[in-house]
mmCIF file of C-alpha atoms in Angstrom:
data_model
loop_
_atom_site.group_PDB
_atom_site.id
_atom_site.type_symbol
_atom_site.label_atom_id
_atom_site.label_comp_id
_atom_site.label_asym_id
_atom_site.label_seq_id
_atom_site.Cartn_x
_atom_site.Cartn_y
_atom_site.Cartn_z
ATOM 1 C CA MET R 1 -3.164 3.118 22.789
ATOM 2 C CA GLU R 2 -3.913 4.757 26.156
ATOM 3 C CA THR R 3 -3.774 8.556 26.504
ATOM 4 C CA LYS R 4 -0.902 8.328 29.011
ATOM 5 C CA GLU R 5 1.165 6.231 26.577
ATOM 6 C CA ILE R 6 0.373 8.597 23.662
ATOM 7 C CA LEU R 7 1.448 11.660 25.683
ATOM 8 C CA LYS R 8 4.655 9.853 26.678
ATOM 9 C CA LYS R 9 5.409 9.120 23.006
ATOM 10 C CA VAL R 10 4.591 12.712 21.990
ATOM 11 C CA LYS R 11 6.970 14.026 24.666
ATOM 12 C CA LYS R 12 9.736 11.632 23.576
ATOM 13 C CA ILE R 13 9.425 12.708 19.914
ATOM 14 C CA GLU R 14 9.204 16.380 20.938
ATOM 15 C CA ILE R 15 12.426 16.185 22.981
ATOM 16 C CA LYS R 16 14.322 14.404 20.194
ATOM 17 C CA THR R 17 13.052 16.367 17.199
ATOM 18 C CA ARG R 18 12.870 19.792 18.833
ATOM 19 C CA ARG R 19 16.543 19.558 19.786
ATOM 20 C CA LEU R 20 17.380 18.738 16.164
ATOM 21 C CA SER R 21 15.301 21.587 14.768
ATOM 22 C CA ASP R 22 16.570 24.114 17.352
ATOM 23 C CA HIS R 23 20.275 23.392 17.000
ATOM 24 C CA ILE R 24 20.665 21.975 13.525
ATOM 25 C CA PHE R 25 17.817 22.593 11.122
ATOM 26 C CA SER R 26 16.368 26.004 11.866
ATOM 27 C CA GLY R 27 19.206 27.868 10.111
ATOM 28 C CA GLU R 28 19.323 25.450 7.203
ATOM 29 C CA TYR R 29 15.540 25.490 6.809
ATOM 30 C CA HIS R 30 15.611 29.284 6.902
ATOM 31 C CA SER R 31 18.257 29.635 4.196
ATOM 32 C CA SER R 32 16.660 26.918 2.033
ATOM 33 C CA PHE R 33 13.097 28.190 2.012
ATOM 34 C CA LYS R 34 12.868 31.766 3.299
ATOM 35 C CA GLY R 35 12.366 34.365 0.611
ATOM 36 C CA ARG R 36 11.480 31.784 -2.038
ATOM 37 C CA GLY R 37 7.872 32.947 -2.021
ATOM 38 C CA MET R 38 7.102 36.262 -3.755
ATOM 39 C CA THR R 39 3.789 38.029 -3.453
ATOM 40 C CA PHE R 40 2.336 40.843 -5.625
ATOM 41 C CA SER R 41 2.541 44.261 -3.959
ATOM 42 C CA GLU R 42 1.627 47.011 -6.480
ATOM 43 C CA VAL R 43 2.158 48.362 -10.001
ATOM 44 C CA LYS R 44 4.378 51.313 -10.828
ATOM 45 C CA GLN R 45 5.403 53.190 -13.983
ATOM 46 C CA TYR R 46 8.225 51.531 -15.900
ATOM 47 C CA GLN R 47 11.640 53.099 -15.344
ATOM 48 C CA PHE R 48 14.852 52.405 -17.192
ATOM 49 C CA GLY R 49 16.468 49.268 -15.714
ATOM 50 C CA ASP R 50 13.207 47.592 -14.602
ATOM 51 C CA ASP R 51 12.778 43.955 -15.619
ATOM 52 C CA ILE R 52 10.634 43.923 -18.787
ATOM 53 C CA ARG R 53 9.331 40.468 -17.749
ATOM 54 C CA SER R 54 7.433 42.253 -14.940
ATOM 55 C CA ILE R 55 5.412 44.466 -17.304
ATOM 56 C CA ASP R 56 1.692 44.372 -16.505
ATOM 57 C CA TRP R 57 0.216 44.365 -19.998
ATOM 58 C CA ASN R 58 -3.375 45.022 -18.865
ATOM 59 C CA VAL R 59 -2.447 48.193 -16.940
ATOM 60 C CA THR R 60 -0.035 49.224 -19.728
ATOM 61 C CA ALA R 61 -2.842 48.986 -22.306
ATOM 62 C CA ARG R 62 -5.257 50.947 -20.070
ATOM 63 C CA TYR R 63 -2.897 53.905 -19.522
ATOM 64 C CA ASN R 64 -1.071 53.669 -22.828
ATOM 65 C CA GLU R 65 2.325 53.705 -21.128
ATOM 66 C CA PRO R 66 4.358 50.869 -19.582
ATOM 67 C CA TYR R 67 3.714 49.741 -16.001
ATOM 68 C CA VAL R 68 5.484 46.952 -14.127
ATOM 69 C CA LYS R 69 4.375 44.678 -11.284
ATOM 70 C CA VAL R 70 6.240 45.061 -7.996
ATOM 71 C CA PHE R 71 6.712 41.958 -5.856
ATOM 72 C CA GLU R 72 7.937 41.566 -2.302
ATOM 73 C CA GLU R 73 9.233 38.583 -0.373
ATOM 74 C CA GLU R 74 6.626 36.739 1.641
ATOM 75 C CA ARG R 75 7.438 37.182 5.294
ATOM 76 C CA GLU R 76 5.398 34.186 6.343
ATOM 77 C CA LEU R 77 5.539 30.767 4.751
ATOM 78 C CA THR R 78 3.226 27.790 4.979
ATOM 79 C CA MET R 79 4.481 24.235 5.351
ATOM 80 C CA MET R 80 2.236 21.304 4.479
ATOM 81 C CA LEU R 81 3.232 17.829 5.672
ATOM 82 C CA MET R 82 1.667 15.049 3.597
ATOM 83 C CA VAL R 83 2.266 11.805 5.501
ATOM 84 C CA ASP R 84 1.506 8.317 4.161
ATOM 85 C CA ILE R 85 -0.148 6.201 6.888
ATOM 86 C CA SER R 86 -1.037 3.183 4.715
ATOM 87 C CA GLY R 87 -0.319 -0.383 5.846
ATOM 88 C CA SER R 88 3.171 -0.620 4.348
ATOM 89 C CA GLY R 89 4.393 1.964 6.878
ATOM 90 C CA ASN R 90 3.912 -0.579 9.667
ATOM 91 C CA PHE R 91 6.988 -2.515 8.571
ATOM 92 C CA GLY R 92 10.521 -2.400 9.849
ATOM 93 C CA THR R 93 13.278 -4.903 10.535
ATOM 94 C CA LYS R 94 15.747 -2.660 12.381
ATOM 95 C CA GLN R 95 15.204 -0.137 15.190
ATOM 96 C CA GLN R 96 11.695 0.996 14.224
ATOM 97 C CA PHE R 97 8.887 0.943 11.677
ATOM 98 C CA LYS R 98 8.882 3.160 8.597
ATOM 99 C CA ARG R 99 5.900 5.092 9.969
ATOM 100 C CA GLU R 100 7.845 5.973 13.141
ATOM 101 C CA THR R 101 10.733 7.359 11.078
ATOM 102 C CA LEU R 102 8.293 9.372 8.929
ATOM 103 C CA THR R 103 6.749 10.798 12.114
ATOM 104 C CA GLU R 104 10.138 11.865 13.498
ATOM 105 C CA ILE R 105 11.137 13.584 10.240
ATOM 106 C CA ALA R 106 7.766 15.337 9.942
ATOM 107 C CA ALA R 107 8.004 16.526 13.583
ATOM 108 C CA THR R 108 11.514 17.898 12.942
ATOM 109 C CA MET R 109 10.239 19.813 9.902
ATOM 110 C CA ALA R 110 7.279 21.172 11.874
ATOM 111 C CA PHE R 111 9.459 22.476 14.721
ATOM 112 C CA SER R 112 11.852 24.037 12.179
ATOM 113 C CA ALA R 113 8.902 25.904 10.653
ATOM 114 C CA ILE R 114 7.560 27.298 13.932
ATOM 115 C CA GLN R 115 11.098 28.430 14.812
ATOM 116 C CA ASN R 116 10.659 30.773 11.847
ATOM 117 C CA ASN R 117 7.100 31.738 12.809
ATOM 118 C CA ASP R 118 5.635 29.883 9.829
ATOM 119 C CA LYS R 119 2.364 27.974 9.639
ATOM 120 C CA VAL R 120 2.295 24.165 9.533
ATOM 121 C CA GLY R 121 -0.499 21.896 8.288
ATOM 122 C CA LEU R 122 -0.907 18.116 8.148
ATOM 123 C CA LEU R 123 -2.510 15.731 5.690
ATOM 124 C CA LEU R 124 -2.590 12.019 6.549
ATOM 125 C CA PHE R 125 -3.401 9.767 3.616
ATOM 126 C CA SER R 126 -3.840 6.122 2.594
ATOM 127 C CA ASP R 127 -5.774 5.574 -0.630
ATOM 128 C CA GLU R 128 -7.985 8.408 0.624
ATOM 129 C CA VAL R 129 -7.453 11.561 2.647
ATOM 130 C CA GLU R 130 -7.735 10.285 6.214
ATOM 131 C CA LEU R 131 -7.186 13.562 8.069
ATOM 132 C CA TYR R 132 -6.552 17.188 7.153
ATOM 133 C CA ILE R 133 -5.410 19.792 9.696
ATOM 134 C CA PRO R 134 -5.250 23.314 8.203
ATOM 135 C CA PRO R 135 -1.974 25.245 8.620
ATOM 136 C CA LYS R 136 -1.562 27.187 11.859
ATOM 137 C CA LYS R 137 1.242 28.541 14.027
ATOM 138 C CA GLY R 138 2.389 27.608 17.500
ATOM 139 C CA LYS R 139 3.849 24.833 19.617
ATOM 140 C CA SER R 140 0.500 23.442 20.805
ATOM 141 C CA HIS R 141 -0.563 23.079 17.162
ATOM 142 C CA VAL R 142 2.644 21.171 16.326
ATOM 143 C CA LEU R 143 2.126 18.888 19.344
ATOM 144 C CA ARG R 144 -1.369 18.120 18.064
ATOM 145 C CA ILE R 145 0.111 17.250 14.659
ATOM 146 C CA ILE R 146 2.620 14.870 16.312
ATOM 147 C CA ARG R 147 -0.115 13.263 18.410
ATOM 148 C CA GLU R 148 -2.244 12.621 15.306
ATOM 149 C CA MET R 149 0.709 11.068 13.459
ATOM 150 C CA ILE R 150 1.300 8.704 16.400
ATOM 151 C CA GLU R 151 -2.219 7.640 17.283
ATOM 152 C CA PHE R 152 -4.316 8.007 14.123
ATOM 153 C CA GLU R 153 -5.749 4.713 12.868
ATOM 154 C CA PRO R 154 -6.421 4.807 9.115
ATOM 155 C CA LYS R 155 -9.637 3.410 7.659
ATOM 156 C CA SER R 156 -7.728 1.938 4.718
ATOM 157 C CA LYS R 157 -4.380 0.133 4.378
ATOM 158 C CA SER R 158 -3.880 0.892 0.674
ATOM 159 C CA THR R 159 -1.992 3.822 -0.895
ATOM 160 C CA ASN R 160 -3.041 6.424 -3.444
ATOM 161 C CA ILE R 161 -0.621 9.356 -3.625
ATOM 162 C CA ASN R 162 -2.539 10.865 -6.552
ATOM 163 C CA THR R 163 -5.689 11.335 -4.434
ATOM 164 C CA ALA R 164 -3.701 13.107 -1.699
ATOM 165 C CA LEU R 165 -1.999 15.410 -4.228
ATOM 166 C CA LYS R 166 -5.355 16.376 -5.797
ATOM 167 C CA TYR R 167 -6.701 17.269 -2.356
ATOM 168 C CA VAL R 168 -3.684 19.441 -1.523
ATOM 169 C CA SER R 169 -3.928 21.142 -4.909
ATOM 170 C CA ASN R 170 -7.512 22.145 -4.081
ATOM 171 C CA VAL R 171 -7.056 23.293 -0.460
ATOM 172 C CA LEU R 172 -3.752 25.193 -0.716
ATOM 173 C CA LYS R 173 -4.521 28.487 -2.433
ATOM 174 C CA LYS R 174 -1.198 30.249 -1.740
ATOM 175 C CA LYS R 175 2.294 28.975 -2.496
ATOM 176 C CA ALA R 176 3.472 26.559 0.218
ATOM 177 C CA ILE R 177 6.394 24.309 1.110
ATOM 178 C CA VAL R 178 5.076 20.764 0.685
ATOM 179 C CA PHE R 179 6.828 17.698 2.089
ATOM 180 C CA ILE R 180 5.458 14.335 0.944
ATOM 181 C CA LEU R 181 6.625 11.564 3.285
ATOM 182 C CA SER R 182 6.043 7.995 2.105
ATOM 183 C CA ASP R 183 7.708 4.771 0.986
ATOM 184 C CA PHE R 184 6.270 5.638 -2.465
ATOM 185 C CA MET R 185 5.170 2.079 -3.209
ATOM 186 C CA ASP R 186 2.648 3.468 -5.655
ATOM 187 C CA GLU R 187 2.369 4.839 -9.173
ATOM 188 C CA GLY R 188 0.087 6.969 -11.342
ATOM 189 C CA TYR R 189 0.638 10.256 -9.495
ATOM 190 C CA GLU R 190 3.061 11.854 -11.992
ATOM 191 C CA GLN R 191 0.653 14.266 -13.729
ATOM 192 C CA THR R 192 -0.893 15.615 -10.528
ATOM 193 C CA LEU R 193 2.571 15.995 -8.989
ATOM 194 C CA LYS R 194 3.563 18.246 -11.915
ATOM 195 C CA ILE R 195 0.532 20.465 -11.277
ATOM 196 C CA VAL R 196 1.246 20.711 -7.518
ATOM 197 C CA ALA R 197 5.010 21.269 -8.013
ATOM 198 C CA ASN R 198 4.272 24.020 -10.542
ATOM 199 C CA LYS R 199 2.536 26.030 -7.819
ATOM 200 C CA HIS R 200 4.281 24.897 -4.618
ATOM 201 C CA ASP R 201 7.802 24.080 -3.416
ATOM 202 C CA VAL R 202 7.597 20.277 -3.239
ATOM 203 C CA THR R 203 9.980 17.698 -1.733
ATOM 204 C CA GLY R 204 9.439 13.945 -1.669
ATOM 205 C CA ILE R 205 10.996 12.129 1.298
ATOM 206 C CA ARG R 206 11.124 8.400 0.659
ATOM 207 C CA ILE R 207 11.666 6.040 3.621
ATOM 208 C CA TYR R 208 12.316 2.349 3.044
ATOM 209 C CA ASP R 209 13.465 -0.746 4.920
ATOM 210 C CA GLN R 210 16.402 -2.947 3.889
ATOM 211 C CA PHE R 211 13.975 -5.848 3.334
ATOM 212 C CA ASP R 212 11.794 -3.720 1.052
ATOM 213 C CA GLU R 213 14.772 -3.873 -1.291
ATOM 214 C CA VAL R 214 16.207 -7.371 -0.842
ATOM 215 C CA LEU R 215 14.295 -10.516 0.077
ATOM 216 C CA PRO R 216 16.413 -12.684 2.398
ATOM 217 C CA LYS R 217 17.052 -16.317 1.430
ATOM 218 C CA ILE R 218 15.244 -18.101 4.281
ATOM 219 C CA GLY R 219 13.266 -20.840 2.528
ATOM 220 C CA LEU R 220 9.478 -21.196 2.400
ATOM 221 C CA VAL R 221 7.792 -18.430 4.425
ATOM 222 C CA PRO R 222 4.231 -17.062 4.751
ATOM 223 C CA MET R 223 4.214 -13.404 3.700
ATOM 224 C CA VAL R 224 1.437 -10.911 4.410
ATOM 225 C CA ASP R 225 0.792 -8.007 2.052
ATOM 226 C CA SER R 226 0.464 -5.141 4.545
ATOM 227 C CA GLU R 227 -1.876 -3.207 2.237
ATOM 228 C CA SER R 228 -4.171 -5.946 0.877
ATOM 229 C CA GLY R 229 -3.963 -8.193 3.966
ATOM 230 C CA GLN R 230 -3.472 -11.280 1.783
ATOM 231 C CA THR R 231 -1.136 -14.045 2.957
ATOM 232 C CA LYS R 232 0.741 -16.377 0.628
ATOM 233 C CA LEU R 233 3.589 -18.836 0.873
ATOM 234 C CA VAL R 234 6.739 -17.564 -0.820
ATOM 235 C CA ASN R 235 9.778 -19.687 -1.590
ATOM 236 C CA THR R 236 12.600 -17.250 -0.870
ATOM 237 C CA SER R 237 15.176 -19.869 -1.860
ATOM 238 C CA LEU R 238 14.295 -19.348 -5.541
ATOM 239 C CA ARG R 239 16.560 -16.796 -7.227
ATOM 240 C CA LYS R 240 13.748 -15.861 -9.622
ATOM 241 C CA VAL R 241 11.459 -14.922 -6.716
ATOM 242 C CA ARG R 242 14.135 -12.783 -5.055
ATOM 243 C CA HIS R 243 14.958 -11.137 -8.399
ATOM 244 C CA GLN R 244 11.291 -10.241 -9.074
ATOM 245 C CA TYR R 245 10.978 -8.840 -5.560
ATOM 246 C CA HIS R 246 14.044 -6.619 -6.066
ATOM 247 C CA GLN R 247 12.817 -5.556 -9.520
ATOM 248 C CA GLN R 248 9.532 -4.327 -8.069
ATOM 249 C CA PHE R 249 11.432 -2.256 -5.490
ATOM 250 C CA THR R 250 13.684 -0.812 -8.218
ATOM 251 C CA GLN R 251 10.635 0.093 -10.311
ATOM 252 C CA TRP R 252 9.007 2.010 -7.443
ATOM 253 C CA LYS R 253 12.307 3.790 -6.719
ATOM 254 C CA HIS R 254 12.716 4.758 -10.385
ATOM 255 C CA ASN R 255 9.085 5.982 -10.607
ATOM 256 C CA PHE R 256 9.608 8.163 -7.534
ATOM 257 C CA GLU R 257 12.893 9.731 -8.686
ATOM 258 C CA ASP R 258 11.756 10.190 -12.282
ATOM 259 C CA ALA R 259 8.380 11.752 -11.392
ATOM 260 C CA PHE R 260 9.834 14.219 -8.880
ATOM 261 C CA LYS R 261 12.816 15.253 -10.994
ATOM 262 C CA LYS R 262 10.663 15.775 -14.095
ATOM 263 C CA SER R 263 8.271 17.982 -12.124
ATOM 264 C CA GLY R 264 11.148 20.055 -10.695
ATOM 265 C CA ALA R 265 10.533 18.823 -7.141
ATOM 266 C CA GLY R 266 13.202 17.792 -4.626
ATOM 267 C CA VAL R 267 13.962 14.170 -3.736
ATOM 268 C CA LEU R 268 15.439 12.539 -0.671
ATOM 269 C CA SER R 269 15.665 8.807 0.104
ATOM 270 C CA CYS R 270 16.599 7.300 3.454
ATOM 271 C CA ARG R 271 16.671 3.741 4.791
ATOM 272 C CA VAL R 272 15.019 3.309 8.211
ATOM 273 C CA GLU R 273 18.289 2.689 10.063
ATOM 274 C CA GLU R 274 20.214 5.450 8.252
ATOM 275 C CA ASN R 275 20.904 8.823 9.847
ATOM 276 C CA TYR R 276 18.101 11.017 8.492
ATOM 277 C CA VAL R 277 19.669 14.071 10.176
ATOM 278 C CA LYS R 278 22.686 13.870 7.841
ATOM 279 C CA LYS R 279 20.458 13.298 4.819
ATOM 280 C CA LEU R 280 18.233 16.289 5.605
ATOM 281 C CA LEU R 281 21.197 18.582 6.283
ATOM 282 C CA THR R 282 22.838 17.605 3.000
ATOM 283 C CA TYR R 283 19.555 18.227 1.166
ATOM 284 C CA PHE R 284 19.038 21.653 2.761
ATOM 285 C CA LYS R 285 22.631 22.718 2.071
ATOM 286 C CA GLN R 286 22.347 21.713 -1.597
ATOM 287 C CA ARG R 287 19.139 23.765 -1.890
ATOM 288 C CA GLY R 288 20.599 26.732 0.005
#
């Protein structure tokens, strides 16, 4: 893609998503996430009415009288956007591809964060970590993030969410807001997700196409696996074939919902042609 075309696309996404974040999401984002992070400030002598769960037992033992930890709200939060750029994202049968929808949602989240003077980072992944941009503030930083999401060409077409989660677990030292954006056509990430969600505020945003779910009855067609690159003839007229296809989709959906709910993380699913603005607002309001 030429630089001129990339800049044009960046500008288009900026205009659309910035308007959403300015007028719709900034308040909802603020009430959903601000003040969730608490950081240690000091210790003080225990006074009647203090929460006994805050007792610092090491200091208490040293001075032979009770001391409690004092925490304060973190004024600055960090948002990490983990975006799946594997081959299955380059699929869409309506207005746009799944990857384009993921990019728009991620851009909206990023602009909402900088509205609140928070840092934003980006991790692009396939079955490996393709690109990591450390969290920073500012509009120019967010525009760089959008540009990378548009133009970055992954080395691999496969997906491994577990690898991406392990990487984030290692690089993020302080509590962060983590959005994982993917179609979640993968499994085996449940344990690592629990570890990450135990430390960070995690939300999984699942984007899918109508034909990810239901195979249309259109006879014998060549189908290409977007991640393995293999082509095979599939007889879509057979009910058994369509049933197996739908079952696989249902299994991935169940894995996603089950893994995130068990780890205490948030979940949000949206079909490509659905209004993601409504879905995000509903999610934020429920959290708030």
